[in-house]
């Protein structure tokens, strides 16, 4: 069925727009008191992710409450390692934690070799189907996955890290192992994202949250090589690659065969536009900390960003996920400023 507000899809395709579409990374989550109510009824984050009815409910909340132009399925990038045989826990106030880590060829044996993605991640596909029904074609639904390098980082470290030095160490001490694990993650990710599209996802995004900790040569070899394989599996589909922090790699990222590049707030809209011309849509990139300011300063900074757009091919977003202690009213000021802007 035709999506009523399809601004996001038209922006991906470079079609003409009445105004720029806007959504925010991590919009479904802790910033909304309504999310916390749903979550408090359950044992925790994982139960929410794994219960399609609830996952669909919190996916739609930001569409109803914040008036964004897209929904993003409520899930996590860590469902992929779990489907590969490495279960995670989400520890309150701390973040993800894996009981086992994969740091050697021997430890690769913790992972399953035959992985039925449709079955293991059926809760995500079910949540997508329920969300599509409940959305009733109001706005597009975005599916997502972590990029192989970022997922690798969590599988190697077993938790978050400031330096991810265990992961980077392996690129020097055992690059053959690193490539083997990255290849396996890539294979599952392609099948996972394809199944999201079959279930109803209208657009896709890859989150490479830790792209910025690698130098350009290493990012090419251990990051972009695999991202290239993933985007090649989705020709002519609305697809965003968000390589957070990879400023120096932008010329190479610009050459990827995807419709859209996600930019963080250190990446210049003007400079990136020069690199991509009109061949790609740019998504981003307001500093999430702008939302701690007054309404007036949020409007001012948002308009400053909008004025730097010299093309229609833009999707407005923050430069990274919204921080959990941001007041939803401030998010609304940002969204309404974009919606009221006349260029
Ligand atoms: O964007 C959305 O609204 C959809 C949901 C979404 C979540 N995680 C839900 C979540 C998305 C797109 C993600 C992606 C994700 N998960 C990334 C990439 C984006 C980024 O922020 O860089 C990463 C690195 C993860 C891994 C992860 N999940 C971490 C490190 C943490 C703990 C820290 C944190 O941000 O809370 C999570 C937990 C998580 N994922 C929560 C939510 C709503 C918080 C859990 C809760 O307390 O409810």
Short mmCIF file of C-alpha atoms and ligand atoms in Angstrom, two decimals:
data_model
loop_
_atom_site.label_atom_id
_atom_site.label_comp_id
_atom_site.label_asym_id
_atom_site.label_seq_id
_atom_site.Cartn_x
_atom_site.Cartn_y
_atom_site.Cartn_z
CA UNK A 1 0.00 0.00 0.00
CA UNK A 2 1.21 3.52 -0.80
CA UNK A 3 2.71 5.31 2.19
CA UNK A 4 0.89 8.57 2.91
CA UNK A 5 3.86 10.53 4.17
CA UNK A 6 6.63 9.17 1.94
CA UNK A 7 8.98 12.18 2.23
CA UNK A 8 11.74 9.97 3.64
CA UNK A 9 11.60 7.57 0.69
CA UNK A 10 11.48 10.38 -1.83
CA UNK A 11 14.49 11.99 -0.15
CA UNK A 12 16.43 8.70 -0.44
CA UNK A 13 15.54 8.57 -4.14
CA UNK A 14 16.46 12.17 -4.84
CA UNK A 15 12.89 13.07 -5.82
CA UNK A 16 11.41 16.51 -5.25
CA UNK A 17 10.19 17.36 -1.74
CA UNK A 18 7.75 19.90 -0.27
CA UNK A 19 9.96 19.98 2.83
CA UNK A 20 12.77 17.96 4.40
CA UNK A 21 11.82 14.74 6.23
CA UNK A 22 12.96 14.46 9.87
CA UNK A 23 13.42 11.60 12.34
CA UNK A 24 15.90 11.07 15.15
CA UNK A 25 18.26 8.23 15.87
CA UNK A 26 17.26 6.44 19.11
CA UNK A 27 13.85 8.12 18.99
CA UNK A 28 12.17 4.99 20.36
CA UNK A 29 13.44 4.76 23.86
CA UNK A 30 14.26 6.28 27.16
CA UNK A 31 13.55 9.91 26.33
CA UNK A 32 9.84 9.06 26.31
CA UNK A 33 8.04 8.53 29.64
CA UNK A 34 5.54 6.43 27.66
CA UNK A 35 8.41 4.08 26.70
CA UNK A 36 9.48 3.74 30.32
CA UNK A 37 5.94 2.77 31.31
CA UNK A 38 5.85 -0.07 28.77
CA UNK A 39 9.35 -1.19 29.77
CA UNK A 40 8.55 -1.16 33.50
CA UNK A 41 5.86 -3.80 32.94
CA UNK A 42 8.51 -6.19 31.63
CA UNK A 43 11.62 -7.82 33.04
CA UNK A 44 13.84 -5.50 31.02
CA UNK A 45 15.11 -4.33 27.68
CA UNK A 46 15.54 -7.79 26.17
CA UNK A 47 12.02 -8.88 26.90
CA UNK A 48 10.80 -5.70 25.22
CA UNK A 49 12.92 -6.36 22.13
CA UNK A 50 11.78 -9.99 22.00
CA UNK A 51 8.05 -9.40 22.46
CA UNK A 52 6.74 -8.22 19.07
CA UNK A 53 3.54 -6.58 20.43
CA UNK A 54 5.51 -4.38 22.82
CA UNK A 55 8.35 -3.72 20.38
CA UNK A 56 5.76 -2.54 17.83
CA UNK A 57 4.07 -0.33 20.42
CA UNK A 58 7.27 1.53 21.36
CA UNK A 59 8.30 1.76 17.69
CA UNK A 60 5.15 3.75 16.97
CA UNK A 61 5.30 5.98 20.06
CA UNK A 62 7.62 8.60 18.51
CA UNK A 63 5.40 8.81 15.42
CA UNK A 64 2.41 9.66 17.61
CA UNK A 65 4.19 11.69 20.27
CA UNK A 66 7.02 13.46 18.44
CA UNK A 67 5.49 13.69 14.96
CA UNK A 68 8.54 12.29 13.15
CA UNK A 69 8.42 11.38 9.45
CA UNK A 70 9.61 7.79 9.94
CA UNK A 71 9.53 4.96 12.45
CA UNK A 72 12.58 2.80 13.22
CA UNK A 73 11.97 -0.72 14.43
CA UNK A 74 12.67 -1.11 18.14
CA UNK A 75 15.49 -3.60 18.45
CA UNK A 76 19.26 -3.55 18.93
CA UNK A 77 22.37 -4.21 16.88
CA UNK A 78 23.30 -6.95 19.35
CA UNK A 79 20.58 -9.33 18.20
CA UNK A 80 22.94 -10.40 15.40
CA UNK A 81 25.74 -11.76 17.65
CA UNK A 82 23.05 -13.50 19.67
CA UNK A 83 21.65 -15.14 16.52
CA UNK A 84 25.20 -16.30 15.76
CA UNK A 85 25.36 -18.11 19.11
CA UNK A 86 26.72 -15.39 21.41
CA UNK A 87 23.93 -14.28 23.76
CA UNK A 88 24.05 -10.82 25.37
CA UNK A 89 22.54 -9.27 28.45
CA UNK A 90 21.58 -5.63 28.82
CA UNK A 91 22.65 -4.58 32.30
CA UNK A 92 20.73 -1.71 33.85
CA UNK A 93 22.75 1.55 33.99
CA UNK A 94 25.72 -0.24 32.41
CA UNK A 95 24.88 -1.45 28.94
CA UNK A 96 25.55 -4.63 27.00
CA UNK A 97 27.42 -7.61 28.42
CA UNK A 98 28.44 -10.90 26.78
CA UNK A 99 29.40 -13.90 28.90
CA UNK A 100 31.68 -15.21 26.15
CA UNK A 101 33.93 -13.23 23.86
CA UNK A 102 35.46 -14.26 20.54
CA UNK A 103 39.16 -13.39 20.32
CA UNK A 104 40.81 -16.36 18.58
CA UNK A 105 40.29 -19.05 15.97
CA UNK A 106 39.57 -21.53 18.78
CA UNK A 107 36.87 -19.26 20.20
CA UNK A 108 35.15 -19.10 16.82
CA UNK A 109 33.84 -22.53 17.81
CA UNK A 110 31.45 -20.79 20.26
CA UNK A 111 29.60 -19.58 17.19
CA UNK A 112 27.14 -21.66 15.26
CA UNK A 113 28.01 -22.45 11.67
CA UNK A 114 24.49 -23.06 10.46
CA UNK A 115 22.27 -20.14 11.36
CA UNK A 116 18.59 -20.01 10.44
CA UNK A 117 18.17 -16.21 10.52
CA UNK A 118 14.43 -16.33 9.80
CA UNK A 119 13.92 -18.52 12.85
CA UNK A 120 16.39 -17.02 15.33
CA UNK A 121 15.35 -13.44 14.68
CA UNK A 122 11.69 -14.19 14.04
CA UNK A 123 10.73 -11.82 16.87
CA UNK A 124 12.17 -8.88 14.89
CA UNK A 125 10.33 -9.82 11.70
CA UNK A 126 7.12 -10.33 13.65
CA UNK A 127 7.57 -6.90 15.27
CA UNK A 128 8.07 -5.37 11.81
CA UNK A 129 4.88 -6.98 10.52
CA UNK A 130 2.85 -5.81 13.53
CA UNK A 131 4.32 -2.31 13.28
CA UNK A 132 3.40 -2.08 9.59
CA UNK A 133 -0.18 -3.03 10.36
CA UNK A 134 -0.47 -0.56 13.24
CA UNK A 135 1.25 2.24 11.30
CA UNK A 136 -1.39 1.85 8.62
CA UNK A 137 0.93 3.35 5.95
CA UNK A 138 1.26 6.68 7.77
CA UNK A 139 5.08 6.85 7.54
CA UNK A 140 7.85 4.52 6.33
CA UNK A 141 9.43 1.98 8.68
CA UNK A 142 13.22 1.81 8.88
CA UNK A 143 14.97 -1.50 9.55
CA UNK A 144 18.59 -1.55 10.74
CA UNK A 145 21.66 -3.51 11.74
CA UNK A 146 25.09 -2.76 13.13
CA UNK A 147 27.89 -2.60 10.57
CA UNK A 148 30.25 -5.61 10.80
CA UNK A 149 33.13 -3.65 12.38
CA UNK A 150 30.93 -2.31 15.22
CA UNK A 151 29.35 -5.71 15.86
CA UNK A 152 32.86 -7.26 15.81
CA UNK A 153 33.89 -4.77 18.53
CA UNK A 154 31.14 -5.97 20.89
CA UNK A 155 31.80 -9.66 20.16
CA UNK A 156 35.51 -9.21 20.90
CA UNK A 157 35.27 -6.91 23.93
CA UNK A 158 32.12 -8.46 25.39
CA UNK A 159 30.99 -5.00 26.51
CA UNK A 160 31.37 -1.34 25.71
CA UNK A 161 34.84 0.19 25.89
CA UNK A 162 36.53 3.57 25.67
CA UNK A 163 39.32 2.35 23.40
CA UNK A 164 38.15 -0.99 21.94
CA UNK A 165 41.83 -1.91 22.10
CA UNK A 166 41.19 -5.68 22.25
CA UNK A 167 39.38 -5.36 18.93
CA UNK A 168 42.01 -3.12 17.32
CA UNK A 169 44.81 -5.31 18.72
CA UNK A 170 43.48 -8.28 16.75
CA UNK A 171 43.73 -6.35 13.49
CA UNK A 172 47.52 -6.44 13.99
CA UNK A 173 48.02 -9.73 15.80
CA UNK A 174 45.56 -11.90 13.88
CA UNK A 175 44.12 -10.23 10.79
CA UNK A 176 43.14 -13.60 9.31
CA UNK A 177 40.91 -14.27 12.31
CA UNK A 178 39.50 -10.73 12.14
CA UNK A 179 38.53 -11.22 8.50
CA UNK A 180 36.94 -14.58 9.27
CA UNK A 181 34.76 -13.13 12.04
CA UNK A 182 33.88 -10.03 9.98
CA UNK A 183 32.89 -12.26 7.03
CA UNK A 184 30.61 -14.34 9.21
CA UNK A 185 28.96 -11.22 10.67
CA UNK A 186 28.52 -9.83 7.14
CA UNK A 187 26.83 -12.98 5.90
CA UNK A 188 24.31 -13.03 8.76
CA UNK A 189 23.73 -9.27 8.46
CA UNK A 190 22.85 -9.51 4.76
CA UNK A 191 20.37 -12.29 5.42
CA UNK A 192 18.98 -10.44 8.44
CA UNK A 193 18.44 -7.20 6.52
CA UNK A 194 16.87 -9.03 3.57
CA UNK A 195 14.42 -10.68 5.92
CA UNK A 196 13.61 -7.26 7.43
CA UNK A 197 12.72 -6.03 3.94
CA UNK A 198 10.59 -9.12 3.30
CA UNK A 199 8.78 -8.47 6.58
CA UNK A 200 7.99 -4.91 5.49
CA UNK A 201 10.92 -2.54 6.22
CA UNK A 202 10.75 0.37 3.74
CA UNK A 203 14.33 1.59 4.24
CA UNK A 204 17.49 0.31 5.94
CA UNK A 205 20.31 1.81 7.97
CA UNK A 206 23.70 0.40 8.96
CA UNK A 207 25.09 1.84 12.21
CA UNK A 208 28.89 1.86 12.29
CA UNK A 209 29.15 3.51 15.69
CA UNK A 210 32.85 2.71 16.14
CA UNK A 211 34.05 3.52 12.60
CA UNK A 212 35.93 6.52 13.97
CA UNK A 213 38.43 4.52 16.03
CA UNK A 214 40.15 3.12 12.91
CA UNK A 215 42.57 4.92 10.63
CA UNK A 216 41.61 5.22 6.98
CA UNK A 217 43.57 2.19 5.77
CA UNK A 218 42.22 -0.06 8.48
CA UNK A 219 38.71 1.25 8.01
CA UNK A 220 38.94 0.40 4.30
CA UNK A 221 40.21 -3.12 5.00
CA UNK A 222 38.12 -4.08 8.04
CA UNK A 223 35.15 -1.74 7.73
CA UNK A 224 34.25 -0.50 4.27
CA UNK A 225 35.10 -3.76 2.49
CA UNK A 226 32.29 -5.46 4.36
CA UNK A 227 29.87 -2.55 4.17
CA UNK A 228 30.36 -2.65 0.39
CA UNK A 229 29.26 -6.30 0.33
CA UNK A 230 26.16 -5.46 2.35
CA UNK A 231 25.06 -2.50 0.22
CA UNK A 232 25.66 -4.55 -2.93
CA UNK A 233 22.91 -6.90 -1.72
CA UNK A 234 20.36 -4.02 -1.76
CA UNK A 235 20.60 -2.32 -5.16
CA UNK A 236 18.19 0.61 -5.64
CA UNK A 237 16.80 0.28 -2.12
CA UNK A 238 16.68 3.24 0.31
CA UNK A 239 19.82 2.50 2.32
CA UNK A 240 21.78 4.69 4.76
CA UNK A 241 25.35 4.04 5.86
CA UNK A 242 26.21 5.90 9.06
CA UNK A 243 29.94 5.65 9.77
CA UNK A 244 30.18 7.67 12.94
CA UNK A 245 33.47 9.50 13.39
CA UNK A 246 34.98 8.40 10.07
CA UNK A 247 35.60 11.93 8.84
CA UNK A 248 38.90 11.11 7.11
CA UNK A 249 37.26 8.23 5.22
CA UNK A 250 34.45 10.35 3.76
CA UNK A 251 35.89 10.36 0.22
CA UNK A 252 35.76 6.54 0.26
CA UNK A 253 32.42 6.40 2.02
CA UNK A 254 31.07 8.75 -0.65
CA UNK A 255 31.89 6.11 -3.27
CA UNK A 256 29.68 3.45 -1.64
CA UNK A 257 26.78 2.26 -3.71
CA UNK A 258 24.03 3.30 -1.27
CA UNK A 259 21.38 6.03 -1.54
CA UNK A 260 22.22 7.93 1.64
CA UNK A 261 25.12 8.81 3.94
CA UNK A 262 24.57 9.52 7.62
CA UNK A 263 26.75 12.34 8.92
CA UNK A 264 27.78 13.07 12.49
CA UNK A 265 28.09 16.68 13.67
CA UNK A 266 31.81 16.86 12.94
CA UNK A 267 31.23 16.16 9.27
CA UNK A 268 30.58 19.23 7.16
CA UNK A 269 27.40 19.21 5.09
CA UNK A 270 28.97 21.53 2.49
CA UNK A 271 32.19 19.53 2.16
CA UNK A 272 30.35 16.22 1.93
CA UNK A 273 28.00 17.65 -0.68
CA UNK A 274 31.06 18.54 -2.77
CA UNK A 275 32.20 14.92 -2.53
CA UNK A 276 28.89 13.32 -3.47
CA UNK A 277 27.38 15.95 -5.78
CA UNK A 278 23.73 15.07 -6.36
CA UNK A 279 24.37 11.32 -6.39
CA UNK A 280 23.49 10.82 -2.74
CA UNK A 281 21.19 11.97 0.02
CA UNK A 282 22.79 13.27 3.22
CA UNK A 283 21.28 12.51 6.61
CA UNK A 284 22.00 14.43 9.81
CA UNK A 285 23.62 16.13 11.53
CA UNK A 286 22.71 18.43 14.40
CA UNK A 287 24.87 17.99 17.50
CA UNK A 288 22.58 16.13 19.96
CA UNK A 289 23.78 18.52 22.69
CA UNK A 290 21.99 21.40 20.95
CA UNK A 291 18.84 19.89 22.51
CA UNK A 292 20.08 20.82 26.00
CA UNK A 293 19.80 24.51 25.04
CA UNK A 294 16.88 26.94 25.12
CA UNK A 295 14.08 26.68 22.56
CA UNK A 296 15.48 29.79 20.88
CA UNK A 297 18.94 28.32 20.51
CA UNK A 298 17.53 25.02 19.22
CA UNK A 299 15.62 26.93 16.54
CA UNK A 300 18.66 29.02 15.67
CA UNK A 301 21.03 26.04 15.35
CA UNK A 302 18.48 23.99 13.40
CA UNK A 303 17.88 26.81 10.92
CA UNK A 304 21.62 27.33 10.57
CA UNK A 305 21.94 23.67 9.60
CA UNK A 306 18.99 23.82 7.20
CA UNK A 307 20.49 26.88 5.52
CA UNK A 308 23.68 24.94 4.85
CA UNK A 309 21.68 22.49 2.71
CA UNK A 310 22.21 23.53 -0.88
CA UNK A 311 20.24 20.61 -2.29
CA UNK A 312 16.92 18.84 -1.80
CA UNK A 313 18.66 15.55 -1.09
CA UNK A 314 18.55 15.75 2.70
CA UNK A 315 17.01 13.84 5.59
CA UNK A 316 17.17 15.80 8.82
CA UNK A 317 18.42 13.99 11.90
CA UNK A 318 20.82 14.46 14.79
CA UNK A 319 24.49 13.65 14.32
CA UNK A 320 24.12 10.65 16.68
CA UNK A 321 21.41 9.12 18.85
CA UNK A 322 19.42 11.40 21.15
CA UNK A 323 20.78 11.36 24.73
CA UNK A 324 18.51 9.69 27.28
CA UNK A 325 18.13 12.75 29.54
CA UNK A 326 16.88 15.06 26.77
CA UNK A 327 13.43 16.56 27.41
CA UNK A 328 11.03 15.32 24.69
CA UNK A 329 9.67 18.88 24.47
CA UNK A 330 13.08 19.98 23.17
CA UNK A 331 12.98 17.24 20.55
CA UNK A 332 9.61 18.58 19.46
CA UNK A 333 11.05 22.09 19.05
CA UNK A 334 13.70 20.63 16.74
CA UNK A 335 11.18 18.63 14.71
CA UNK A 336 8.71 21.48 14.36
CA UNK A 337 11.47 23.88 13.31
CA UNK A 338 12.32 21.53 10.46
CA UNK A 339 8.67 21.11 9.51
CA UNK A 340 7.98 24.86 9.50
CA UNK A 341 11.09 25.79 7.57
CA UNK A 342 10.53 27.23 4.13
CA UNK A 343 13.45 27.16 1.78
O1 LIG B 1 16.76 4.22 17.22
C1 LIG B 1 15.81 3.66 17.80
O2 LIG B 1 14.95 4.30 18.40
C2 LIG B 1 15.64 2.15 17.64
C3 LIG B 1 16.24 1.37 18.66
C4 LIG B 1 17.76 1.22 18.82
C5 LIG B 1 18.29 0.77 20.04
N1 LIG B 1 19.62 0.55 19.84
C6 LIG B 1 17.53 0.55 21.27
C7 LIG B 1 18.24 0.60 22.57
C8 LIG B 1 18.80 1.33 17.89
C9 LIG B 1 18.80 1.82 16.46
C10 LIG B 1 19.98 0.89 18.57
C11 LIG B 1 21.30 0.82 17.93
C12 LIG B 1 22.49 0.54 18.73
N2 LIG B 1 22.62 -0.29 19.82
C13 LIG B 1 23.78 1.06 18.43
C14 LIG B 1 24.11 1.94 17.25
C15 LIG B 1 23.67 3.34 17.42
C16 LIG B 1 24.54 4.15 18.38
O3 LIG B 1 23.97 4.64 19.34
O4 LIG B 1 25.73 4.31 18.10
C17 LIG B 1 24.66 0.56 19.41
C18 LIG B 1 26.14 0.87 19.51
C19 LIG B 1 23.92 -0.30 20.26
C20 LIG B 1 24.40 -1.11 21.41
C21 LIG B 1 23.79 -0.69 22.69
N3 LIG B 1 22.46 -0.88 23.01
C22 LIG B 1 24.41 -0.03 23.77
C23 LIG B 1 25.87 0.39 23.82
C24 LIG B 1 23.43 0.17 24.75
C25 LIG B 1 23.61 0.76 26.13
C26 LIG B 1 23.82 2.22 26.09
C27 LIG B 1 22.59 2.96 25.63
O5 LIG B 1 22.67 3.67 24.62
O6 LIG B 1 21.55 2.81 26.28
C28 LIG B 1 22.20 -0.34 24.25
C29 LIG B 1 20.90 -0.33 24.94
C30 LIG B 1 19.71 0.20 24.21
N4 LIG B 1 19.44 0.00 22.89
C31 LIG B 1 18.66 0.95 24.80
C32 LIG B 1 17.75 1.20 23.77
C33 LIG B 1 16.43 1.93 23.88
C34 LIG B 1 18.57 1.34 26.27
C35 LIG B 1 18.04 0.21 27.06
C36 LIG B 1 17.02 0.65 28.06
O7 LIG B 1 17.46 0.96 29.18
O8 LIG B 1 15.82 0.67 27.74
#
